[in-house]
Coordinates of C-alpha atoms and ligand atoms in Angstrom, one line a residue:
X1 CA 15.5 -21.7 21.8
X2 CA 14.9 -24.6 19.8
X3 CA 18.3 -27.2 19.9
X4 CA 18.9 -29.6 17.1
X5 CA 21.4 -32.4 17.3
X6 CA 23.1 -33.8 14.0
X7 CA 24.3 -37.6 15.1
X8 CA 26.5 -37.9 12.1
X9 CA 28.0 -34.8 12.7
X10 CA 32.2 -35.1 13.4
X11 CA 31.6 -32.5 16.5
X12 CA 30.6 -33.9 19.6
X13 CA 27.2 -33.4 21.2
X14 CA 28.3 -30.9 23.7
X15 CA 30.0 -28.8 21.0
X16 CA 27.0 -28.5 18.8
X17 CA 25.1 -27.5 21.5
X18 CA 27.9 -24.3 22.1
X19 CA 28.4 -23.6 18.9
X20 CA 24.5 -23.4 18.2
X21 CA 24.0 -21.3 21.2
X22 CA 27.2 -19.3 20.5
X23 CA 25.9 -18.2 16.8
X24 CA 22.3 -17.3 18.4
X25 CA 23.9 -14.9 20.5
X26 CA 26.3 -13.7 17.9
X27 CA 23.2 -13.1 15.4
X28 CA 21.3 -11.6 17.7
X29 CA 18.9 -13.9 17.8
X30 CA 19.5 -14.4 21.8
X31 CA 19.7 -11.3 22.9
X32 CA 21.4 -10.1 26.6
X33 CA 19.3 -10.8 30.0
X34 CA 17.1 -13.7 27.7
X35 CA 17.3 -16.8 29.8
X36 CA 18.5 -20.5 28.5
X37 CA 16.4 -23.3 28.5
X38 CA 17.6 -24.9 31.7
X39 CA 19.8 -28.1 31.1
X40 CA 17.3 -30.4 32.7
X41 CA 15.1 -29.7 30.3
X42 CA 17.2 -30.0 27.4
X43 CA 19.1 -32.8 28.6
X44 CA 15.4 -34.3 28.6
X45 CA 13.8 -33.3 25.5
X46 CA 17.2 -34.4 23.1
X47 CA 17.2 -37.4 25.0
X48 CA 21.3 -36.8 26.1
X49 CA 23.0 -36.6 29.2
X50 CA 22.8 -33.6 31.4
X51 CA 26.2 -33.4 32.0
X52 CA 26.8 -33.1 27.8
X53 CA 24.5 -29.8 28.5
X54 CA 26.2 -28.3 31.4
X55 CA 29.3 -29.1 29.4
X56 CA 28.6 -26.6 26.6
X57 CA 26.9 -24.4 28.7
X58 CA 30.3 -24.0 31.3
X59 CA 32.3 -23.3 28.1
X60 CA 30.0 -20.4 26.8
X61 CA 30.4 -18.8 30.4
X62 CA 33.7 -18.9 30.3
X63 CA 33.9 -17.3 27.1
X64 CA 31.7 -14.6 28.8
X65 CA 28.5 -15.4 26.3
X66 CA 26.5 -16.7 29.2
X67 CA 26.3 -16.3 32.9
X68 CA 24.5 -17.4 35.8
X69 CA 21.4 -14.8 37.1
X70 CA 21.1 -14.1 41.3
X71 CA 17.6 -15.3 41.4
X72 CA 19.0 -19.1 39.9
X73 CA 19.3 -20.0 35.8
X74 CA 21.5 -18.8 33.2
X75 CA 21.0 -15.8 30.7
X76 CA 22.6 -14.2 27.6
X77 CA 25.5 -11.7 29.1
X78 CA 25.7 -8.4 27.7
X79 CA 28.3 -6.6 25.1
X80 CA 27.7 -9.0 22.0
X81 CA 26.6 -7.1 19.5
X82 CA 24.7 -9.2 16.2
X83 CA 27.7 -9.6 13.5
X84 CA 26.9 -8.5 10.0
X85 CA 27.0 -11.8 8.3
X86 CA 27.7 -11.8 4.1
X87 CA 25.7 -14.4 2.4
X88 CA 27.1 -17.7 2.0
X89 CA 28.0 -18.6 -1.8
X90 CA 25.4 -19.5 -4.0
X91 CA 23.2 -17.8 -1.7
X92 CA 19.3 -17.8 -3.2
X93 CA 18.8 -14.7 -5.4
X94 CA 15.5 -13.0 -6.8
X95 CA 15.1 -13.7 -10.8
X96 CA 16.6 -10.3 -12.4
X97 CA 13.0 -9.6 -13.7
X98 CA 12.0 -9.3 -9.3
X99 CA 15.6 -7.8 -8.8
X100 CA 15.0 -5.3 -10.6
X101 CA 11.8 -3.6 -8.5
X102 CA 11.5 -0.6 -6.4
X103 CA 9.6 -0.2 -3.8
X104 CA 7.8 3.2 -3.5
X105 CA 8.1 3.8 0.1
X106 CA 11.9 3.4 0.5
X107 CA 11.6 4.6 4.4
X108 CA 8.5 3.9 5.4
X109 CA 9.6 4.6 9.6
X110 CA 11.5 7.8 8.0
X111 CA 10.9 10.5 10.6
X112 CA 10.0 14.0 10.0
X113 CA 8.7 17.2 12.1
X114 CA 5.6 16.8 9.4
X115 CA 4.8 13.9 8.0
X116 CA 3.0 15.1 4.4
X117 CA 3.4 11.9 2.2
X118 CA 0.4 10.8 0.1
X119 CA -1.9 7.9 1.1
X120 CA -1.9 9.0 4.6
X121 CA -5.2 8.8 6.6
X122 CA -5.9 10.6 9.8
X123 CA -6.0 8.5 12.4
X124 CA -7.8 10.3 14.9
X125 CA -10.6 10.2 12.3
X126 CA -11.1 6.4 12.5
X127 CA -14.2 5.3 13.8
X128 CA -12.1 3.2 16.8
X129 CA -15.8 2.7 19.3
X130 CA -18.0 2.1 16.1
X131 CA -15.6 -0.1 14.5
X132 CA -14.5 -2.4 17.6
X133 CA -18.0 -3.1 18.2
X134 CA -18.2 -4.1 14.6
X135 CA -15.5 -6.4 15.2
X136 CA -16.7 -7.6 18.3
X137 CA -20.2 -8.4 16.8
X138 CA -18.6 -10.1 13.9
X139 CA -16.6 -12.5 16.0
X140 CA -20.0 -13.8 17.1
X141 CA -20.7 -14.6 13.4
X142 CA -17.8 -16.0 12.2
X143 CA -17.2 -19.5 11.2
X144 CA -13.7 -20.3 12.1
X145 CA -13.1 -22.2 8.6
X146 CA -11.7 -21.3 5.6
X147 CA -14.4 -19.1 3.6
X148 CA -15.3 -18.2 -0.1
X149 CA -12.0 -16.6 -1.5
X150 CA -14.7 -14.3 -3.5
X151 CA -15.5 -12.7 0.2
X152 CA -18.9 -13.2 1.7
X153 CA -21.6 -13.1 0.1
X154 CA -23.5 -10.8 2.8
X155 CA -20.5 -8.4 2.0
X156 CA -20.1 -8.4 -1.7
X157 CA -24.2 -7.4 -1.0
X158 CA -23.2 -5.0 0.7
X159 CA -20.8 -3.5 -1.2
X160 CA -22.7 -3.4 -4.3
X161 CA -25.4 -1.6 -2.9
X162 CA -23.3 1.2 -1.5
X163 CA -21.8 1.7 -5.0
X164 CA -25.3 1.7 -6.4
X165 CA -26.0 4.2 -4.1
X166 CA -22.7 6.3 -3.7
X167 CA -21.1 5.9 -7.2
X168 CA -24.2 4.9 -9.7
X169 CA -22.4 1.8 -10.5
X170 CA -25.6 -1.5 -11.1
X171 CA -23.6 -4.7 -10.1
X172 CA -24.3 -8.3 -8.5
X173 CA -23.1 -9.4 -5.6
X174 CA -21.3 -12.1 -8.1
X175 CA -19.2 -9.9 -9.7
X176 CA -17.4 -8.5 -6.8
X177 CA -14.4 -9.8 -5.2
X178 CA -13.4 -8.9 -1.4
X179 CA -9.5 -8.2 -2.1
X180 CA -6.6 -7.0 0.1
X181 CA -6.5 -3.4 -1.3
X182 CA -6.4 -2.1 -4.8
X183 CA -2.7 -3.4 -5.7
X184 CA -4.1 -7.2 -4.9
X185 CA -7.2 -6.6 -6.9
X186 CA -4.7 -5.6 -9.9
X187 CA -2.7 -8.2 -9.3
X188 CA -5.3 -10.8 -9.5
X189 CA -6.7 -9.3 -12.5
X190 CA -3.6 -9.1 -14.0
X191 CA -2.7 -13.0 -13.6
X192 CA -5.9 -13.7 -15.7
X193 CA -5.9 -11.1 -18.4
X194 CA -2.2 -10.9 -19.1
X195 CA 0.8 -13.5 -19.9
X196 CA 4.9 -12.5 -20.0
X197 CA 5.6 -9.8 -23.1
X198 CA 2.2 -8.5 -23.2
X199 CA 1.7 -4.6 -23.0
X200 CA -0.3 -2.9 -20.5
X201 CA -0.7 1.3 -20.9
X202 CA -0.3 2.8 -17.5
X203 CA -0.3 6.2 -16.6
X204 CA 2.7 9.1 -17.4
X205 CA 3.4 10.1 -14.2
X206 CA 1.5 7.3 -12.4
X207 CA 1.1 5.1 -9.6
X208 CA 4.2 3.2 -9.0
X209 CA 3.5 0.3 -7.4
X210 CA 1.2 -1.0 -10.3
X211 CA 3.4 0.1 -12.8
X212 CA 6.0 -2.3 -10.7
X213 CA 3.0 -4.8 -10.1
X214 CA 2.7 -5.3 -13.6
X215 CA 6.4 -5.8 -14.4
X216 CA 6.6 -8.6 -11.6
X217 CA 4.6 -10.3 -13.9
X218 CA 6.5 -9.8 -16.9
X219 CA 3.9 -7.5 -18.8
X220 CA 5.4 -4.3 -20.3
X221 CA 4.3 -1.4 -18.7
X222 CA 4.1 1.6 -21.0
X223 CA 4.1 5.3 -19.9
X224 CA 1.1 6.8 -21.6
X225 CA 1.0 10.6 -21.6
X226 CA -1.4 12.3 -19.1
X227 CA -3.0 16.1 -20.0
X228 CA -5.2 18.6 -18.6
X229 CA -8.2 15.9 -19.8
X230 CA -6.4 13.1 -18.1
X231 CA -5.1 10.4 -20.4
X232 CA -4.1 11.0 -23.8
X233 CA -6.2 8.1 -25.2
X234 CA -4.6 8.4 -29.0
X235 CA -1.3 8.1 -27.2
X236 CA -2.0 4.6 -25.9
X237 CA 0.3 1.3 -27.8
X238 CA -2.1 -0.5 -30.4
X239 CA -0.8 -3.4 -28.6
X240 CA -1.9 -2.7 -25.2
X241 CA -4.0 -5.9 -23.3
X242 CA -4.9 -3.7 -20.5
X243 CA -5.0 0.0 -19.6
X244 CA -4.8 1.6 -15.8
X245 CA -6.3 4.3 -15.3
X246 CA -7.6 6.8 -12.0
X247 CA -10.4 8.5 -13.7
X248 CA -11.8 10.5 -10.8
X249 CA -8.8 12.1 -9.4
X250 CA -5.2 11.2 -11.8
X251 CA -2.6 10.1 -9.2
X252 CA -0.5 11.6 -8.8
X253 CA -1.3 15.2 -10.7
X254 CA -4.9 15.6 -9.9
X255 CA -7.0 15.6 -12.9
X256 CA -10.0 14.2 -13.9
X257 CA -10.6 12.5 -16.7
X258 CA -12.9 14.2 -19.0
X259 CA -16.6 12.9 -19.9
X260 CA -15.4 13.2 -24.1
X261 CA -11.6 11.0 -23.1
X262 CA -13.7 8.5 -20.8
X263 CA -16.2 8.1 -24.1
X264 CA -13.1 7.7 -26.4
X265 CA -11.0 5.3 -24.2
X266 CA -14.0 2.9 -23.3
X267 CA -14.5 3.1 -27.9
X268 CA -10.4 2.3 -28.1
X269 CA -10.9 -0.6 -25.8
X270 CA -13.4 -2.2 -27.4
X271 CA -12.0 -1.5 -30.6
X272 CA -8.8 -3.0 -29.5
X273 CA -10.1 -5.9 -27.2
X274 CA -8.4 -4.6 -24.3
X275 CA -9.4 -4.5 -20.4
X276 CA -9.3 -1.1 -18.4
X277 CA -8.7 -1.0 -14.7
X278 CA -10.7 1.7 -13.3
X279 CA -8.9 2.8 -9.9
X280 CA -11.3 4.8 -8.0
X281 CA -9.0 5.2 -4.7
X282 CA -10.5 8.4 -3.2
X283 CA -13.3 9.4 -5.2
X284 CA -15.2 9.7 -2.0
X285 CA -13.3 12.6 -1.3
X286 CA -14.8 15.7 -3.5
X287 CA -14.0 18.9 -2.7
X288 CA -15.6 21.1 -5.0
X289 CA -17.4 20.1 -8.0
X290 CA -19.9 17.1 -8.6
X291 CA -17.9 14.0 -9.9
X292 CA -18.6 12.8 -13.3
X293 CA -19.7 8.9 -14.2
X294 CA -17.3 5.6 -13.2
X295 CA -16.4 4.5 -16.7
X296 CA -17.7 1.4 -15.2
X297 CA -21.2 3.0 -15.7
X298 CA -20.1 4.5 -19.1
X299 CA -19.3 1.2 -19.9
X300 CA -21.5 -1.2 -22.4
X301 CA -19.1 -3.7 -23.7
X302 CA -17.6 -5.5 -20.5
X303 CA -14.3 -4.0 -20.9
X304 CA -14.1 -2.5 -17.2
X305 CA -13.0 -3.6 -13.9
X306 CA -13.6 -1.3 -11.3
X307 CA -11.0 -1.3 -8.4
X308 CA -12.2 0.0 -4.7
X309 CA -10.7 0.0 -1.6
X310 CA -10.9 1.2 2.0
X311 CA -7.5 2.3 2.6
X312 CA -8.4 6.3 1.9
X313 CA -11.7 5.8 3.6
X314 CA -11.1 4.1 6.8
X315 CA -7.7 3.0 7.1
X316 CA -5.0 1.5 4.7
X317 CA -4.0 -1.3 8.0
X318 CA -7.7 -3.0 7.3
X319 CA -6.4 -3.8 4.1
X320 CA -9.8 -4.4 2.4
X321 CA -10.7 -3.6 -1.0
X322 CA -12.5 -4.8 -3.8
X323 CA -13.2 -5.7 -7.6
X324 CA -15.9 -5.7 -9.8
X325 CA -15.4 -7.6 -12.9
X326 CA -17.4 -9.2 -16.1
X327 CA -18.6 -12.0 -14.6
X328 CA -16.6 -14.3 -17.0
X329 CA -13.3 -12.9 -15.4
X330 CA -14.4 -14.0 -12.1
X331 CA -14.4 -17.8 -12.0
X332 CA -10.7 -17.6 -13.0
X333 CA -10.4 -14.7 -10.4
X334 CA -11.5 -16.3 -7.6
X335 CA -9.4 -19.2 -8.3
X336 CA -6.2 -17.2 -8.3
X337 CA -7.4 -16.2 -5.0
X338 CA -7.9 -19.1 -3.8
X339 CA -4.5 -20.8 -4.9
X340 CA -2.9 -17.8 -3.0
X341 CA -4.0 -16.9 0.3
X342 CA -7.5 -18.9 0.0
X343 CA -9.8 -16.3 1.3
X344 CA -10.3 -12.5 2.9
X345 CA -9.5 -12.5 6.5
X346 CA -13.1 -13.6 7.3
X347 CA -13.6 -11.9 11.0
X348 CA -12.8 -8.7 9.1
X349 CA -15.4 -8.8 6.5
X350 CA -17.8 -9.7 9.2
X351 CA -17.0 -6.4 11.1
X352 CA -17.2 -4.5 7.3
X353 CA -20.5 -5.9 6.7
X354 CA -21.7 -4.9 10.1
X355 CA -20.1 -1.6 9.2
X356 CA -21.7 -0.7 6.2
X357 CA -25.1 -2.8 6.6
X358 CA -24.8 -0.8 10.1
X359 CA -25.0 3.2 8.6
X360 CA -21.8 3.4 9.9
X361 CA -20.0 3.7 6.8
X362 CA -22.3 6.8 5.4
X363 CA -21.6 8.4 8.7
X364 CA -18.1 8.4 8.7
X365 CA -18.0 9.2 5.1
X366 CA -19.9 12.4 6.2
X367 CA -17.6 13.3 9.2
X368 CA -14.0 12.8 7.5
X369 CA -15.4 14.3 4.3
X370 CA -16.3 17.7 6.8
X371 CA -12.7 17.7 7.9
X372 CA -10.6 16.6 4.9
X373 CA -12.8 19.2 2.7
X374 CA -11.6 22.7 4.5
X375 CA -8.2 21.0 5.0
X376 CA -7.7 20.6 1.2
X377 CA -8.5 24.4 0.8
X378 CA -6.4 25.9 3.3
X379 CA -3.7 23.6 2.5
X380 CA -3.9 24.6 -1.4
X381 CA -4.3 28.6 -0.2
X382 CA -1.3 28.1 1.7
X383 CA 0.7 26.6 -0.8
X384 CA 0.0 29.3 -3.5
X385 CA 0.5 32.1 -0.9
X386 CA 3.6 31.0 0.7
X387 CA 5.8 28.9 -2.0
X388 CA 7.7 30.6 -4.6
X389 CA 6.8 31.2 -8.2
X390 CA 8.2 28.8 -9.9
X391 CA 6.2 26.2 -7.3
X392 CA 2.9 25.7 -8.3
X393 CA 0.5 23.5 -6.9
X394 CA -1.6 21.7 -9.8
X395 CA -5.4 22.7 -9.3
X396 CA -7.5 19.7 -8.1
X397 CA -10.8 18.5 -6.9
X398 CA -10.6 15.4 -4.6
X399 CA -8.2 13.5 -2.7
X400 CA -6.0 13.6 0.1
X401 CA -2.9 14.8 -2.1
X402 CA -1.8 17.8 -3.9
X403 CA 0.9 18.0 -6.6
X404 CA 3.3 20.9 -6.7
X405 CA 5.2 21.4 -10.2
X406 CA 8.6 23.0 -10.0
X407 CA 10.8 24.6 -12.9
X408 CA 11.8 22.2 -15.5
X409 CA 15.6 21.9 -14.6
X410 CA 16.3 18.0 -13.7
X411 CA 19.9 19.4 -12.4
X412 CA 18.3 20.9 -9.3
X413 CA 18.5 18.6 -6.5
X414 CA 15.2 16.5 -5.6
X415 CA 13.1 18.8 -3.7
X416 CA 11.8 15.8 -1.8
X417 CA 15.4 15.3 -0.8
X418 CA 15.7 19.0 -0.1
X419 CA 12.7 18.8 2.1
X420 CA 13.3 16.1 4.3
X421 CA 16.8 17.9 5.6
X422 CA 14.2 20.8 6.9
X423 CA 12.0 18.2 8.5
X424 CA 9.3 17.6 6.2
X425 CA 8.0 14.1 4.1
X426 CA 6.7 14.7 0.7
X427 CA 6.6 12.2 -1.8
X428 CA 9.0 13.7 -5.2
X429 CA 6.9 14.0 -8.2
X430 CA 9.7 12.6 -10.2
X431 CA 9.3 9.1 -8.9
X432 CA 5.9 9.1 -10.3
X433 CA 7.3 8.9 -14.1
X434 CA 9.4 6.2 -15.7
X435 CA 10.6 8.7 -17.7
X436 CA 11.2 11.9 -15.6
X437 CA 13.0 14.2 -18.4
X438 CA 13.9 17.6 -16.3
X439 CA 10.2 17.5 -13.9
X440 CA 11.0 18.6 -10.7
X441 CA 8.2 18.7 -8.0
X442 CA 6.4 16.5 -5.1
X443 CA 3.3 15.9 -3.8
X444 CA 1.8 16.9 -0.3
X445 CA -0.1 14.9 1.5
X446 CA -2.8 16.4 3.8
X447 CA -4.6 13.7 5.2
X448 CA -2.7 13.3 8.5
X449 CA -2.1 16.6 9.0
X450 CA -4.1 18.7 11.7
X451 CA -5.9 21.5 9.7
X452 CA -4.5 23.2 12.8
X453 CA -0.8 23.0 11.5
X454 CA -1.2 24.1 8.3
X455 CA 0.4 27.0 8.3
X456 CA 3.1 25.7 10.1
X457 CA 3.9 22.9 7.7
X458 CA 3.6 25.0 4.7
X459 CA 5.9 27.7 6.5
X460 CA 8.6 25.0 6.7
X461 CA 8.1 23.9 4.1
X462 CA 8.7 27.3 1.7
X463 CA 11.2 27.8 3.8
X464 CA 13.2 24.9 2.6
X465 CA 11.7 25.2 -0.9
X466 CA 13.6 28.9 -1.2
X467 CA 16.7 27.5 0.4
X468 CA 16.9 25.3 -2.3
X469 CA 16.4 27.6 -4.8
X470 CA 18.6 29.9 -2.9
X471 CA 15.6 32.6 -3.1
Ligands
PLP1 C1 -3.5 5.5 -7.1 C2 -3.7 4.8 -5.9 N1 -4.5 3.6 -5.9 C3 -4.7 2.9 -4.8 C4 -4.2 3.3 -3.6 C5 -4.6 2.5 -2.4 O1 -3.9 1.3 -2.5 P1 -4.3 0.1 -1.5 O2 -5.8 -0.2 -1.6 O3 -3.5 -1.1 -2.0 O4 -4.0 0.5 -0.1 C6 -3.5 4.4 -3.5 C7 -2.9 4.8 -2.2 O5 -2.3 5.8 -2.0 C8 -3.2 5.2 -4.6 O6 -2.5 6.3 -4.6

């Protein structure tokens, strides 16, 4: 533990030293059986007497805090607990436009018998002998300096021509950015398309954490209503700067954005001057039908940035995603970037590259897609079989997530609340609106679930969907 010694303090040396040591312990931050620096070392590196050391430390043993150890030196004792401490006054304190966020996974370590959130992976489908050897190979590359906060250029290469060749999408290497995941791609378009008080459209329901994203940043972020066709385009604020949108699979109901609304949203930007952020999170992941065109590729005016990310398709602790932008968005954009955090981790993009330049990537694809795929099915027949009537899960064609509507009574408890006493984590549907009106429902996730307990997770969880509508 690191000693400080104030010499214009009123205490004396060798209380300082006890009182320091005395809140560590208190705090927690020395914790019981952790040895103290012995007080020939500290009497040499503060540069005091020893005795000033053995001082403090004499009256800490005899307050019990300390005690000597059989084998020689002197550790924490046992039995005191970290006090709760309240903030001192005129404590630091977020801005009330921060104070007031939410963030969407308000347990993240929340335990459950099944585990059925969205925007979990399975992680005995990562590729953990392919992908070490990536990593392995791409320490040999790496420079150990600070590297182009656009990403690589071998990997924006890369990345460009898989979406050529998974997604249609005809883009230079220079308009793509290597980001941390979609919510840092947002974020760093946001900073150089939108300024405090602007509007931005988002989604009604949505995806939280942009909708919050956006308001850390003062832009008003205004529920647009979301149909059968996906986004109610007519429904969008005149004033909007920048519209959000996931086209190929609506988080969080499912829907895809129809060919005739992508052709009338792309005209109302350009009519308007406004941006759209295309999130394509899990596109990869069709079940049934073919997709239909990125509005990126739809797009002829510029007014698109496409948002990717390798969260749903590898795993979301890489944290690696991208942007495509109009390549007069991206000098500004990699500036941000650079004023933030400078760069991608580059070791990581070299094990990508390797990944994707390597096949691996189209392999994977091919092997979670054959498991994910009969999942979805089994998990939607089981749902429809099993839940009650007034539970219905919303039809869908990709993803990792379902959405299951309930009966429009806001007084019934949260069935996401409900669940979780019978063992089971779903996300609630309602914390996907800003304006929830009486929606009940939640949304299943079935990516880490074993297609093997299925049955067993949709058992439990009818089970505590009819105790909660005492059916
Ligand atoms: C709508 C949507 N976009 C993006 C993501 C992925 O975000 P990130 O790339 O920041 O992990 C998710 C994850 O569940 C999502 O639901």
């Amino acid at each position: 533990m690191e000693l400080f010694i104030d010499p214009d303090a009123d205490r004396s040396v060798t209380r300082q030293l006890y009182e320091q040591i005395r809140d560590a312990i208190l705090s927690g931050r020395l914790g019981p059986g952790e040895r103290l620096t012995p007080s020939r070392a500290v009497s040499a590196e503060l540069g005091i007497a020893r005795s000033t050391v053995t001082d403090a430390y004499e009256s800490l043993a005899a307050e019990g805090y300390i005690e000597g150890r059989a084998g020689g030196g002197t550790v924490v004792a046992g039995g005191h607990g970290s006090y709760p401490r309240s903030p001192p006054p005129g404590a630091l304190a977020p801005t009330p436009r921060s104070a007031a966020l939410r963030r969407y996974d308000d347990d993240p370590q929340a335990e459950a018998a099944f585990d059925l959130r969205p925007g979990r992976v399975d992680p005995r489908l990562f590729p953990a002998v392919v992908w070490r050897r990536c990593v392995l190979s791409g320490l040999r590359r790496v420079s150990a300096q600070y590297g182009d906060p656009a990403g690589t250029f071998d990997l924006r290469a890369a990345l460009s021509r898989w979406l050529a060749s998974s997604r249609g999408i005809t883009l230079t290497p220079e308009q793509m950015v290597v980001t941390a995941g979609t919510g840092h791609a947002i974020d760093l378009v946001a900073r150089v398309l939108l300024s405090p008080g602007d509007v931005a459209g988002v989604e009604e329901p949505g995806y939280p954490p942009v909708r919050e994203l956006l308001r850390s940043h003062g832009v008003d972020a205004v529920g647009v209503p979301v149909d059968e066709h996906g986004i109610v385009v007519d429904a969008i604020p005149p004033a909007a700067r920048l519209v959000y949108v996931t086209p190929s699979h609506q988080y969080p109901l499912g829907v895809v954005l129809s060919r005739r609304r992508r052709l009338e949203l792309l005209h109302w930007a350009g009519r308007h001057g406004a941006a759209i952020v295309e999130d394509d999170y899990d596109s990869e992941f069709r079940h049934t039908t073919r997709p239909l065109e990125p509005l990126h590729r739809l797009d002829r005016d510029g007014r698109v940035i496409y948002v990717g990310t390798f969260s749903k398709i590898l795993s979301p602790a890489l944290r690696m995603g991208f942007l495509a932008a109009p390549v007069t968005l991206v000098p500004a954009i990699v500036a941000v970037r650079q004023a933030i955090d400078w760069c991608p981790p580059p070791a990581t993009q070299e094990a990508l590259t390797g990944f994707v330049d390597g096949g691996h990537l189209g392999r994977h694809l091919r092997r979670v897609r054959a498991a994910y795929t009969p999942r979805f099915h089994r998990v939607y027949r089981e749902l429809l079989d099993r839940l009650p009537a007034d539970y219905r899960p919303l039809q869908t064609h990709a993803g990792l997530h379902l959405a299951v509507v309930g009966p429009d009574t806001a007084s019934q408890d949260d069935p996401a609340h409900a669940l979780l006493r019978h063992g089971i984590l779903v996300a609630s549907l309602r914390r996907s609106y800003q304006n929830p009106g009486p929606v009940t429902g939640f949304l299943v996730g079935f990516g880490a679930l074993p297609t093997e307990q299925t049955a067993a997770a949709v058992d439990a969880l009818a089970t505590g969907i009819t105790a909660l509508t005492g059916r």
